[in-house]
Short mmCIF file of C-alpha atoms and ligand atoms in Angstrom, two decimals:
data_model
loop_
_atom_site.label_atom_id
_atom_site.label_comp_id
_atom_site.label_asym_id
_atom_site.label_seq_id
_atom_site.Cartn_x
_atom_site.Cartn_y
_atom_site.Cartn_z
CA UNK A 16 92.00 109.35 117.58
CA UNK A 17 93.18 112.50 119.23
CA UNK A 18 95.21 114.72 116.97
CA UNK A 19 97.08 117.62 118.58
CA UNK A 20 94.21 117.81 121.13
CA UNK A 21 91.64 118.14 118.37
CA UNK A 22 88.88 115.80 117.32
CA UNK A 23 87.96 115.39 113.66
CA UNK A 24 84.32 115.14 112.55
CA UNK A 25 83.45 113.82 109.10
CA UNK A 26 80.20 113.39 107.17
CA UNK A 27 79.97 112.07 103.60
CA UNK A 28 77.73 112.78 100.64
CA UNK A 29 78.10 110.02 98.08
CA UNK A 30 76.93 110.03 94.47
CA UNK A 31 76.27 106.57 93.10
CA UNK A 32 75.52 106.08 89.39
CA UNK A 33 72.79 103.48 89.04
CA UNK A 34 73.47 100.65 86.61
CA UNK A 35 70.34 101.12 84.51
CA UNK A 36 70.64 100.66 80.75
CA UNK A 37 68.90 103.97 80.07
CA UNK A 38 68.73 107.38 81.72
CA UNK A 39 66.51 108.37 84.58
CA UNK A 40 64.08 110.41 82.44
CA UNK A 41 64.84 109.31 78.86
CA UNK A 42 65.56 106.24 76.77
CA UNK A 43 69.14 107.26 75.88
CA UNK A 44 71.91 104.79 76.75
CA UNK A 45 74.03 105.24 79.88
CA UNK A 46 76.99 103.17 78.57
CA UNK A 47 80.36 104.68 79.49
CA UNK A 48 82.97 105.78 76.97
CA UNK A 49 80.91 106.57 73.86
CA UNK A 50 81.83 109.39 71.47
CA UNK A 51 80.77 112.73 73.01
CA UNK A 52 77.10 113.64 72.56
CA UNK A 53 76.10 110.40 70.85
CA UNK A 54 74.02 109.34 73.85
CA UNK A 55 72.08 112.50 74.56
CA UNK A 56 68.53 112.56 73.24
CA UNK A 57 66.13 115.50 72.96
CA UNK A 58 65.10 115.14 76.61
CA UNK A 59 68.73 115.15 77.82
CA UNK A 60 69.40 118.17 75.61
CA UNK A 61 66.41 119.96 77.18
CA UNK A 62 64.64 120.59 73.91
CA UNK A 63 61.44 122.60 74.39
CA UNK A 64 58.32 120.48 74.46
CA UNK A 65 59.99 117.33 75.75
CA UNK A 66 58.75 115.67 78.94
CA UNK A 67 60.58 113.35 81.34
CA UNK A 68 59.40 109.77 81.94
CA UNK A 69 60.70 108.26 85.18
CA UNK A 70 62.79 105.08 84.83
CA UNK A 71 61.20 102.42 87.06
CA UNK A 72 64.44 100.47 87.36
CA UNK A 73 66.16 103.51 88.86
CA UNK A 74 63.41 103.75 91.48
CA UNK A 75 63.72 100.03 92.24
CA UNK A 76 67.50 100.33 92.61
CA UNK A 77 67.08 103.21 95.08
CA UNK A 78 64.60 101.13 97.08
CA UNK A 79 67.01 98.16 97.05
CA UNK A 80 69.71 100.39 98.52
CA UNK A 81 67.28 101.49 101.23
CA UNK A 82 66.45 97.88 102.06
CA UNK A 83 70.15 96.98 102.16
CA UNK A 84 70.81 99.57 104.88
CA UNK A 85 67.62 98.91 106.83
CA UNK A 86 66.25 102.33 105.99
CA UNK A 87 62.72 103.62 105.89
CA UNK A 88 61.41 103.57 102.32
CA UNK A 89 59.15 106.53 101.56
CA UNK A 90 55.79 105.31 100.25
CA UNK A 91 55.57 108.69 98.57
CA UNK A 92 58.56 110.70 97.36
CA UNK A 93 58.77 113.63 94.96
CA UNK A 94 61.10 115.40 92.52
CA UNK A 95 62.04 119.05 92.66
CA UNK A 96 63.99 121.41 90.43
CA UNK A 97 67.29 122.71 91.73
CA UNK A 98 67.97 125.78 89.61
CA UNK A 99 71.43 126.89 88.63
CA UNK A 100 73.31 127.84 85.49
CA UNK A 101 76.20 125.76 84.27
CA UNK A 102 77.16 124.85 80.70
CA UNK A 103 76.89 121.10 81.35
CA UNK A 104 73.29 121.51 82.56
CA UNK A 105 71.21 122.46 79.49
CA UNK A 106 67.89 122.45 81.36
CA UNK A 107 69.09 125.16 83.73
CA UNK A 108 68.02 122.99 86.65
CA UNK A 109 68.80 119.57 88.04
CA UNK A 110 65.84 117.31 88.72
CA UNK A 111 66.43 115.95 92.21
CA UNK A 112 64.69 115.15 95.49
CA UNK A 113 64.90 117.43 98.53
CA UNK A 114 61.90 117.52 100.86
CA UNK A 115 60.68 114.00 100.13
CA UNK A 116 63.60 111.65 99.39
CA UNK A 117 62.86 108.03 98.55
CA UNK A 118 65.15 106.58 101.24
CA UNK A 119 64.96 107.77 104.85
CA UNK A 120 67.12 107.08 107.89
CA UNK A 121 69.28 103.96 107.86
CA UNK A 122 72.52 102.47 109.17
CA UNK A 123 75.76 101.15 107.73
CA UNK A 124 78.07 99.08 109.91
CA UNK A 125 81.80 99.44 109.34
CA UNK A 126 84.68 97.30 110.61
CA UNK A 127 87.99 98.90 111.52
CA UNK A 128 91.53 97.52 111.32
CA UNK A 129 91.54 96.61 115.03
CA UNK A 130 88.44 94.45 114.42
CA UNK A 131 86.05 96.83 116.19
CA UNK A 132 82.72 97.71 114.61
CA UNK A 133 80.89 101.01 114.40
CA UNK A 134 77.52 102.03 113.08
CA UNK A 135 77.33 105.07 110.77
CA UNK A 136 73.90 106.67 110.49
CA UNK A 137 72.51 107.53 107.07
CA UNK A 138 70.44 110.70 107.08
CA UNK A 139 68.69 109.86 103.80
CA UNK A 140 69.36 108.95 100.16
CA UNK A 141 67.61 110.62 97.24
CA UNK A 142 67.23 110.08 93.51
CA UNK A 143 68.53 112.62 91.02
CA UNK A 144 70.03 113.01 87.58
CA UNK A 145 73.71 113.47 86.76
CA UNK A 146 74.90 116.50 84.78
CA UNK A 147 76.97 116.45 81.59
CA UNK A 148 80.71 117.01 81.51
CA UNK A 149 82.88 119.94 80.48
CA UNK A 150 85.94 118.84 78.53
CA UNK A 151 89.07 120.92 78.99
CA UNK A 152 91.67 118.45 77.84
CA UNK A 153 92.61 116.58 74.71
CA UNK A 154 91.72 118.42 71.54
CA UNK A 155 90.59 121.48 73.41
CA UNK A 156 93.02 124.37 73.55
CA UNK A 157 93.10 126.86 76.40
CA UNK A 158 90.73 129.08 74.43
CA UNK A 159 87.66 126.91 74.53
CA UNK A 160 86.11 123.89 76.25
CA UNK A 161 83.83 121.19 74.97
CA UNK A 162 80.57 119.92 76.47
CA UNK A 163 79.72 116.22 76.47
CA UNK A 164 76.11 115.55 77.42
CA UNK A 165 76.33 111.75 77.35
CA UNK A 166 76.31 111.69 81.14
CA UNK A 167 73.41 114.17 81.45
CA UNK A 168 70.44 112.34 82.91
CA UNK A 169 72.33 109.30 84.19
CA UNK A 170 70.45 108.16 87.30
CA UNK A 171 72.11 108.76 90.65
CA UNK A 172 71.36 108.21 94.25
CA UNK A 173 72.98 110.66 96.61
CA UNK A 174 73.59 109.10 100.01
CA UNK A 175 73.99 111.57 102.88
CA UNK A 176 75.56 110.37 106.13
CA UNK A 177 75.33 111.91 109.58
CA UNK A 178 78.64 113.42 110.78
CA UNK A 179 79.47 110.16 112.59
CA UNK A 180 83.05 109.51 111.45
CA UNK A 181 85.99 110.63 113.57
CA UNK A 182 89.02 110.04 111.35
CA UNK A 183 90.09 109.19 107.82
CA UNK A 184 90.19 105.45 108.54
CA UNK A 185 86.51 105.44 109.49
CA UNK A 186 85.56 107.57 106.49
CA UNK A 187 87.42 105.27 104.09
CA UNK A 188 85.95 102.16 105.75
CA UNK A 189 82.50 103.70 105.33
CA UNK A 190 83.14 104.57 101.68
CA UNK A 191 84.41 101.04 100.99
CA UNK A 192 81.43 99.50 102.73
CA UNK A 193 79.05 101.54 100.58
CA UNK A 194 80.98 100.44 97.50
CA UNK A 195 80.67 96.85 98.66
CA UNK A 196 76.92 97.16 99.28
CA UNK A 197 75.99 98.82 95.98
CA UNK A 198 78.11 96.43 93.91
CA UNK A 199 76.85 93.39 95.83
CA UNK A 200 73.21 94.21 95.21
CA UNK A 201 74.07 95.07 91.61
CA UNK A 202 72.76 98.63 91.51
CA UNK A 203 76.13 100.19 90.52
CA UNK A 204 79.14 98.89 88.58
CA UNK A 205 81.47 100.41 91.19
CA UNK A 206 83.98 101.62 88.58
CA UNK A 207 85.42 104.53 90.55
CA UNK A 208 87.84 105.60 87.83
CA UNK A 209 84.87 106.11 85.51
CA UNK A 210 83.08 108.23 88.09
CA UNK A 211 80.52 105.59 89.02
CA UNK A 212 80.95 106.54 92.68
CA UNK A 213 82.01 110.03 93.81
CA UNK A 214 82.54 111.14 97.37
CA UNK A 215 82.07 114.60 98.87
CA UNK A 216 83.82 114.80 102.22
CA UNK A 217 82.66 117.25 104.91
CA UNK A 218 85.35 117.84 107.50
CA UNK A 219 85.47 119.92 110.70
CA UNK A 220 87.57 119.86 113.85
CA UNK A 221 86.71 120.67 117.45
CA UNK A 222 88.64 120.70 120.75
CA UNK A 223 88.69 117.15 122.08
CA UNK A 224 86.03 116.69 124.73
CA UNK A 225 83.61 119.31 123.37
CA UNK A 226 80.34 118.39 121.69
CA UNK A 227 79.52 121.40 119.52
CA UNK A 228 80.33 120.91 115.83
CA UNK A 229 83.02 123.07 114.29
CA UNK A 230 82.64 124.89 110.96
CA UNK A 231 83.05 122.41 108.11
CA UNK A 232 84.43 122.47 104.61
CA UNK A 233 83.32 120.17 101.83
CA UNK A 234 85.89 118.61 99.49
CA UNK A 235 84.03 117.52 96.40
CA UNK A 236 84.15 114.71 93.89
CA UNK A 237 86.83 112.39 95.26
CA UNK A 238 86.85 109.22 93.21
CA UNK A 239 89.45 107.05 94.90
CA UNK A 240 89.79 105.80 98.48
CA UNK A 241 93.43 106.80 98.52
CA UNK A 242 92.71 110.37 97.43
CA UNK A 243 89.96 110.54 100.01
CA UNK A 244 92.34 109.57 102.79
CA UNK A 245 94.92 112.12 101.60
CA UNK A 246 92.37 114.89 101.20
CA UNK A 247 91.06 114.36 104.75
CA UNK A 248 94.56 114.28 106.27
CA UNK A 249 95.51 117.56 104.57
CA UNK A 250 92.25 119.30 105.38
CA UNK A 251 92.47 118.33 109.07
CA UNK A 252 96.02 119.73 109.26
CA UNK A 253 95.00 122.89 107.45
CA UNK A 254 92.06 123.56 109.76
CA UNK A 255 94.05 122.93 112.94
CA UNK A 256 96.91 125.17 111.74
CA UNK A 257 94.43 127.87 110.85
CA UNK A 258 92.65 127.81 114.22
CA UNK A 259 95.87 127.55 116.24
CA UNK A 260 97.17 130.61 114.37
CA UNK A 261 94.13 132.54 115.54
CA UNK A 262 92.16 132.21 112.30
CA UNK A 263 88.73 130.78 111.58
CA UNK A 264 87.64 128.02 109.25
CA UNK A 265 85.20 129.38 106.72
CA UNK A 266 82.48 127.17 105.30
CA UNK A 267 83.53 126.53 101.73
CA UNK A 268 83.64 124.01 98.95
CA UNK A 269 87.09 122.72 98.15
CA UNK A 270 88.73 120.61 95.49
CA UNK A 271 91.58 118.14 95.93
CA UNK A 272 93.68 117.06 92.98
CA UNK A 273 94.96 113.57 93.75
CA UNK A 274 97.57 113.70 91.00
CA UNK A 275 99.21 116.97 92.00
CA UNK A 276 98.27 116.63 95.72
CA UNK A 277 97.05 120.21 95.70
CA UNK A 278 93.89 121.28 97.53
CA UNK A 279 92.20 124.60 96.84
CA UNK A 280 89.07 126.56 97.63
CA UNK A 281 86.37 126.52 94.95
CA UNK A 282 83.68 128.73 96.45
CA UNK A 283 82.69 129.95 99.90
CA UNK A 284 79.23 129.77 101.40
CA UNK A 285 78.68 133.52 100.86
CA UNK A 286 78.97 133.10 97.12
CA UNK A 287 76.96 129.90 97.20
CA UNK A 288 74.02 129.49 94.87
CA UNK A 289 70.45 130.01 95.96
CA UNK A 290 68.88 127.12 94.14
CA UNK A 291 65.22 128.19 94.38
CA UNK A 292 64.03 124.62 94.69
CA UNK A 293 60.42 124.01 93.72
CA UNK A 294 58.38 120.86 93.01
CA UNK A 295 58.88 119.65 89.44
CA UNK A 296 55.57 120.16 87.64
CA UNK A 297 56.48 117.59 84.96
CA UNK A 298 56.70 114.59 87.28
CA UNK A 299 54.05 112.99 89.45
CA UNK A 300 54.89 111.98 93.01
CA UNK A 301 56.52 108.54 93.19
CA UNK A 302 54.18 106.12 94.95
CA UNK A 303 55.73 102.84 96.07
CA UNK A 304 53.41 99.96 96.91
CA UNK A 305 53.87 97.47 99.74
CA UNK A 306 53.97 94.69 97.13
CA UNK A 307 56.88 96.32 95.31
CA UNK A 308 58.84 96.67 98.54
CA UNK A 309 58.07 93.09 99.58
CA UNK A 310 59.14 91.78 96.18
CA UNK A 311 62.39 93.75 96.14
CA UNK A 312 63.13 92.61 99.69
CA UNK A 313 62.50 88.99 98.69
CA UNK A 314 64.84 89.17 95.70
CA UNK A 315 67.56 91.35 97.25
CA UNK A 316 70.97 89.75 96.50
CA UNK A 317 73.24 88.65 99.33
CA UNK A 318 74.68 91.55 101.34
CA UNK A 319 78.40 91.78 102.18
CA UNK A 320 77.98 90.98 105.91
CA UNK A 321 75.87 87.90 105.17
CA UNK A 322 78.38 86.79 102.54
CA UNK A 323 81.27 87.16 104.98
CA UNK A 324 79.46 84.98 107.54
CA UNK A 325 78.66 82.41 104.85
CA UNK A 326 82.29 82.27 103.68
CA UNK A 327 83.40 81.55 107.26
CA UNK A 328 80.81 78.77 107.65
CA UNK A 329 80.94 77.26 104.17
CA UNK A 330 84.66 77.46 103.35
CA UNK A 331 86.09 77.44 106.87
CA UNK A 332 87.90 80.72 106.29
CA UNK A 333 89.00 83.04 109.08
CA UNK A 334 86.78 86.04 109.72
CA UNK A 335 89.57 88.23 108.36
CA UNK A 336 90.04 86.29 105.10
CA UNK A 337 86.28 86.03 104.61
CA UNK A 338 86.03 89.79 105.11
CA UNK A 339 88.58 90.51 102.41
CA UNK A 340 87.16 88.03 99.92
CA UNK A 341 83.56 89.13 100.42
CA UNK A 342 84.06 92.90 100.58
CA UNK A 343 83.93 93.31 96.83
CA UNK A 344 81.24 91.55 94.82
CA UNK A 345 83.52 90.84 91.87
CA UNK A 346 86.27 89.39 94.10
CA UNK A 347 83.73 87.25 95.95
CA UNK A 348 82.41 85.91 92.67
CA UNK A 349 85.93 85.21 91.39
CA UNK A 350 86.84 83.35 94.58
CA UNK A 351 83.70 81.23 94.52
CA UNK A 352 84.28 80.35 90.86
CA UNK A 353 87.83 79.22 91.72
CA UNK A 354 86.50 77.08 94.58
CA UNK A 355 83.77 75.50 92.47
CA UNK A 356 86.33 74.47 89.81
CA UNK A 357 89.10 73.38 92.17
CA UNK A 358 87.38 72.09 95.29
CA UNK A 359 90.06 73.62 97.47
CA UNK A 360 88.82 76.66 99.37
CA UNK A 361 92.00 77.20 101.36
CA UNK A 362 94.24 77.37 98.28
CA UNK A 363 91.61 79.35 96.37
CA UNK A 364 91.55 81.92 99.19
CA UNK A 365 95.34 82.10 99.45
CA UNK A 366 95.88 82.57 95.73
CA UNK A 367 93.05 85.05 95.26
CA UNK A 368 94.16 87.23 98.18
CA UNK A 369 97.87 86.67 97.58
CA UNK A 370 99.45 86.36 94.14
CA UNK A 371 96.38 87.42 92.15
CA UNK A 372 95.47 90.51 94.14
CA UNK A 373 99.12 91.65 94.36
CA UNK A 374 99.38 91.42 90.57
CA UNK A 375 96.09 93.21 90.00
CA UNK A 376 97.07 95.99 92.40
CA UNK A 377 100.46 96.46 90.84
CA UNK A 378 98.85 97.01 87.45
CA UNK A 379 95.83 98.88 88.78
CA UNK A 380 93.42 96.32 87.37
CA UNK A 381 90.04 95.34 88.77
CA UNK A 382 89.44 91.62 89.28
CA UNK A 383 86.89 91.71 86.45
CA UNK A 384 89.77 92.62 84.10
CA UNK A 385 92.14 89.93 85.40
CA UNK A 386 94.26 88.33 82.65
CA UNK A 387 94.07 85.08 84.64
CA UNK A 388 90.47 83.87 84.75
CA UNK A 389 89.00 82.11 87.79
CA UNK A 390 88.83 78.88 85.79
CA UNK A 391 92.51 79.17 84.90
CA UNK A 392 93.51 79.77 88.51
CA UNK A 393 91.41 76.75 89.50
CA UNK A 394 93.39 74.72 86.95
CA UNK A 395 96.63 75.74 88.62
CA UNK A 396 95.30 74.95 92.09
CA UNK A 397 94.23 71.50 90.92
CA UNK A 398 97.86 70.77 89.93
CA UNK A 399 99.12 71.99 93.30
CA UNK A 400 96.63 69.89 95.24
CA UNK A 401 97.40 66.70 93.31
CA UNK A 402 101.13 67.34 93.86
CA UNK A 403 101.90 67.61 90.15
CA UNK A 404 103.83 70.78 90.90
CA UNK A 405 105.35 72.35 93.98
CA UNK A 406 104.26 75.70 95.39
CA UNK A 407 107.42 77.24 93.97
CA UNK A 408 106.80 75.94 90.46
CA UNK A 409 103.21 77.16 90.78
CA UNK A 410 104.43 80.76 91.01
CA UNK A 411 106.26 80.35 87.69
CA UNK A 412 103.22 78.77 86.10
CA UNK A 413 101.11 81.66 87.38
CA UNK A 414 103.53 84.10 85.74
CA UNK A 415 103.06 82.23 82.50
CA UNK A 416 99.28 82.35 82.75
CA UNK A 417 99.45 86.07 83.53
CA UNK A 418 101.54 86.56 80.39
CA UNK A 419 98.89 84.77 78.33
CA UNK A 420 100.77 81.51 77.74
CA UNK A 421 97.67 79.39 78.25
CA UNK A 422 96.32 77.11 80.94
CA UNK A 423 98.35 75.70 83.83
CA UNK A 424 98.46 72.30 82.14
CA UNK A 425 99.70 73.84 78.87
CA UNK A 426 102.51 75.65 80.66
CA UNK A 427 103.51 72.70 82.85
CA UNK A 428 103.66 70.53 79.73
CA UNK A 429 105.54 73.09 77.61
CA UNK A 430 108.16 73.76 80.28
CA UNK A 431 108.46 70.15 81.42
CA UNK A 432 107.72 71.24 84.96
CA UNK A 433 105.76 68.24 86.03
CA UNK A 434 106.75 66.88 89.39
CA UNK A 435 107.94 63.31 89.28
CA UNK A 436 105.44 61.35 91.37
CA UNK A 437 105.89 58.03 89.62
CA UNK A 438 107.15 55.81 92.45
CA UNK A 439 109.23 53.56 90.19
CA UNK A 440 111.17 56.53 88.85
CA UNK A 441 111.56 58.04 92.31
CA UNK A 442 112.77 54.77 93.85
CA UNK A 443 115.49 54.62 91.24
CA UNK A 444 116.67 58.15 91.96
CA UNK A 445 116.70 57.46 95.72
CA UNK A 446 118.62 54.22 95.24
CA UNK A 447 121.14 55.89 92.91
CA UNK A 448 121.81 58.72 95.36
CA UNK A 449 122.31 56.30 98.26
CA UNK A 450 124.64 54.14 96.16
CA UNK A 451 126.68 57.17 95.12
CA UNK A 452 127.12 58.39 98.72
CA UNK A 453 128.20 55.40 100.84
CA UNK A 454 129.93 57.58 103.45
CA UNK A 455 126.76 59.52 104.11
CA UNK A 456 124.79 56.30 104.45
CA UNK A 457 127.41 54.90 106.85
CA UNK A 458 127.26 58.06 108.92
CA UNK A 459 123.47 57.92 109.04
CA UNK A 460 123.42 54.33 110.22
CA UNK A 461 125.99 54.97 112.92
CA UNK A 462 124.41 58.12 114.32
CA UNK A 463 122.24 58.38 117.32
CA UNK A 464 118.54 58.04 116.50
CA UNK A 465 117.85 61.60 117.67
CA UNK A 466 120.34 63.00 115.13
CA UNK A 467 119.08 61.07 112.09
CA UNK A 468 116.19 63.41 111.34
CA UNK A 469 118.61 66.22 110.62
CA UNK A 470 120.79 64.06 108.39
CA UNK A 471 117.83 63.26 106.14
CA UNK A 472 118.03 66.81 104.83
CA UNK A 473 121.38 66.07 103.18
CA UNK A 474 119.92 63.17 101.23
CA UNK A 475 116.83 65.16 100.30
CA UNK A 476 119.00 67.93 98.85
CA UNK A 477 120.94 65.51 96.67
CA UNK A 478 117.81 63.71 95.50
CA UNK A 479 116.02 66.93 94.59
CA UNK A 480 119.15 68.02 92.72
CA UNK A 481 119.32 64.73 90.87
CA UNK A 482 115.68 65.13 89.84
CA UNK A 483 116.22 68.78 88.78
CA UNK A 484 113.78 69.85 91.47
CA UNK A 485 110.96 67.83 90.01
CA UNK A 486 110.71 65.01 92.52
CA UNK A 487 107.63 65.11 94.70
CA UNK A 488 109.18 65.93 98.09
CA UNK A 489 106.63 64.12 100.26
CA UNK A 490 107.03 60.94 98.26
CA UNK A 491 110.82 61.17 98.26
CA UNK A 492 110.80 61.63 101.99
CA UNK A 493 108.73 58.47 102.45
CA UNK A 494 110.79 56.36 100.07
CA UNK A 495 114.05 57.56 101.59
CA UNK A 496 112.95 56.65 105.11
CA UNK A 497 111.83 53.21 103.94
CA UNK A 498 115.16 52.54 102.24
CA UNK A 499 117.29 53.74 105.14
CA UNK A 500 115.19 51.79 107.63
CA UNK A 501 115.88 48.55 105.78
CA UNK A 502 119.62 49.32 105.96
CA UNK A 503 119.39 49.84 109.72
CA UNK A 504 118.23 46.27 110.26
P1 ADP B 610 73.65 121.19 103.95
O1 ADP B 610 72.16 121.03 104.10
O2 ADP B 610 74.14 122.54 104.17
O3 ADP B 610 74.21 120.52 102.74
P2 ADP B 610 73.82 119.04 105.78
O4 ADP B 610 73.41 119.25 107.19
O5 ADP B 610 72.85 118.40 104.88
O6 ADP B 610 74.27 120.42 105.19
O7 ADP B 610 75.15 118.21 105.79
C1 ADP B 610 75.78 117.83 104.64
C2 ADP B 610 76.85 116.81 105.01
O8 ADP B 610 77.81 117.42 105.86
C3 ADP B 610 76.33 115.61 105.77
O9 ADP B 610 77.02 114.46 105.33
C4 ADP B 610 76.69 115.91 107.20
O10 ADP B 610 76.93 114.72 107.95
C5 ADP B 610 77.97 116.70 107.06
N1 ADP B 610 78.20 117.66 108.12
C6 ADP B 610 77.34 118.59 108.57
N2 ADP B 610 77.92 119.33 109.52
C7 ADP B 610 79.19 118.90 109.68
C8 ADP B 610 80.31 119.28 110.48
N3 ADP B 610 80.25 120.29 111.32
N4 ADP B 610 81.44 118.60 110.35
C9 ADP B 610 81.55 117.59 109.47
N5 ADP B 610 80.54 117.18 108.69
C10 ADP B 610 79.37 117.82 108.77
MG1 MG B 611 73.31 118.77 101.50
#
């Protein structure tokens, strides 16, 4: 998209926390949310004399990611030390991969709102350890900060894209696709608010029609798709304003605060660290066998694109609906659980994408935290499909389930919502209404056949009223026509 005659160029570096139980070089737990420093062992604390032991599961997860994006898997990769001082890095260096990353070139296909597809090239992905966290809030006054080393040593892959994206929509689509891939193959829990995926966004602009890359800035550590979109929009505007005013973009690292909507410079390239990388003498090269790769390929869970195609074929969903329901592993699983318990894919799709997702969004909940379980939603759908309740009543029942009032059947029972489908009872209501409205009946009989359809609506209204909205409309319609037809003869 052309913007004021400028073209935007974007490349992403993405940190993905791997869902291993223990850290990449120690046996300490990686569980989120523990008391500070209760999950940092001697290795994570960089005690002298300790040695790292590489977590095989972390290596396997990295390989699985490589297989998922059709990348080259390095048969030999190696760890290096990236030296810098920071309080949350007790070792004084981060153990990471530079020259020999485990995952080489690959591709990720994204789909845009207009339905078009685009391939984004992955430069490589490497294994590394996360750092600890500095705590500046809560109990900490402005005079001092705390250090929590629970996160130190959590395994990460850093995925580095080529600068192939041309606007915020493409960058967000790419970020979402990566989220979908890593959660689908189960190598990351995808909890963005807990920092499980963090995005660094490199942005530059250049005059439309030119091919040389402009100077870029890097906005670090974005952990929501919305913030990412905002940060890109602002940075593009800032760079264009700067250049049009005769200035120059300087290569720098920036921060964007999604809550205050303020972006600021953190450090420029001139002040950037010289990391003095060198091969880590404590760790042997990582050798991956053909058998390991073959086995991981064989057991790789279903990928988002394959799942989308399957949803179209198996549940007769539109490509669009299938795309939404399969984009997120947890949503896909929820949907399929609803279908398996209700046997109605169309209603399962409508309710999962409609009422449920609107509710979850409004309360900022992930589907895994939904107050209405898939089994409960299936219970509601069963009552809609067997005509026990109307679509309108179903919304009320859903509200009740959301509020924790029990299953659909419990709520229908408690509120006396059940649709009247008993034909004896319905026949009586129909007969009563006709008997009470002789003028309407007379009018119906005497009208032209082409006008009768419209007049049925009047009867329907009165019957539904008489049944307090609980009569099954299809059945009433049938019974009414039968009755009136006999009067016509
Ligand atoms: P460095 O080695 O300095 O970190 P890289 O070449 O590895 O730089 O690029 C880091 C990230 O920045 C990659 O995702 C890449 O696609 C992106 N990138 C590089 N140059 C540009 C540019 N001019 N505009 C936008 N993104 C860029
Ligand atoms: Mg880099």
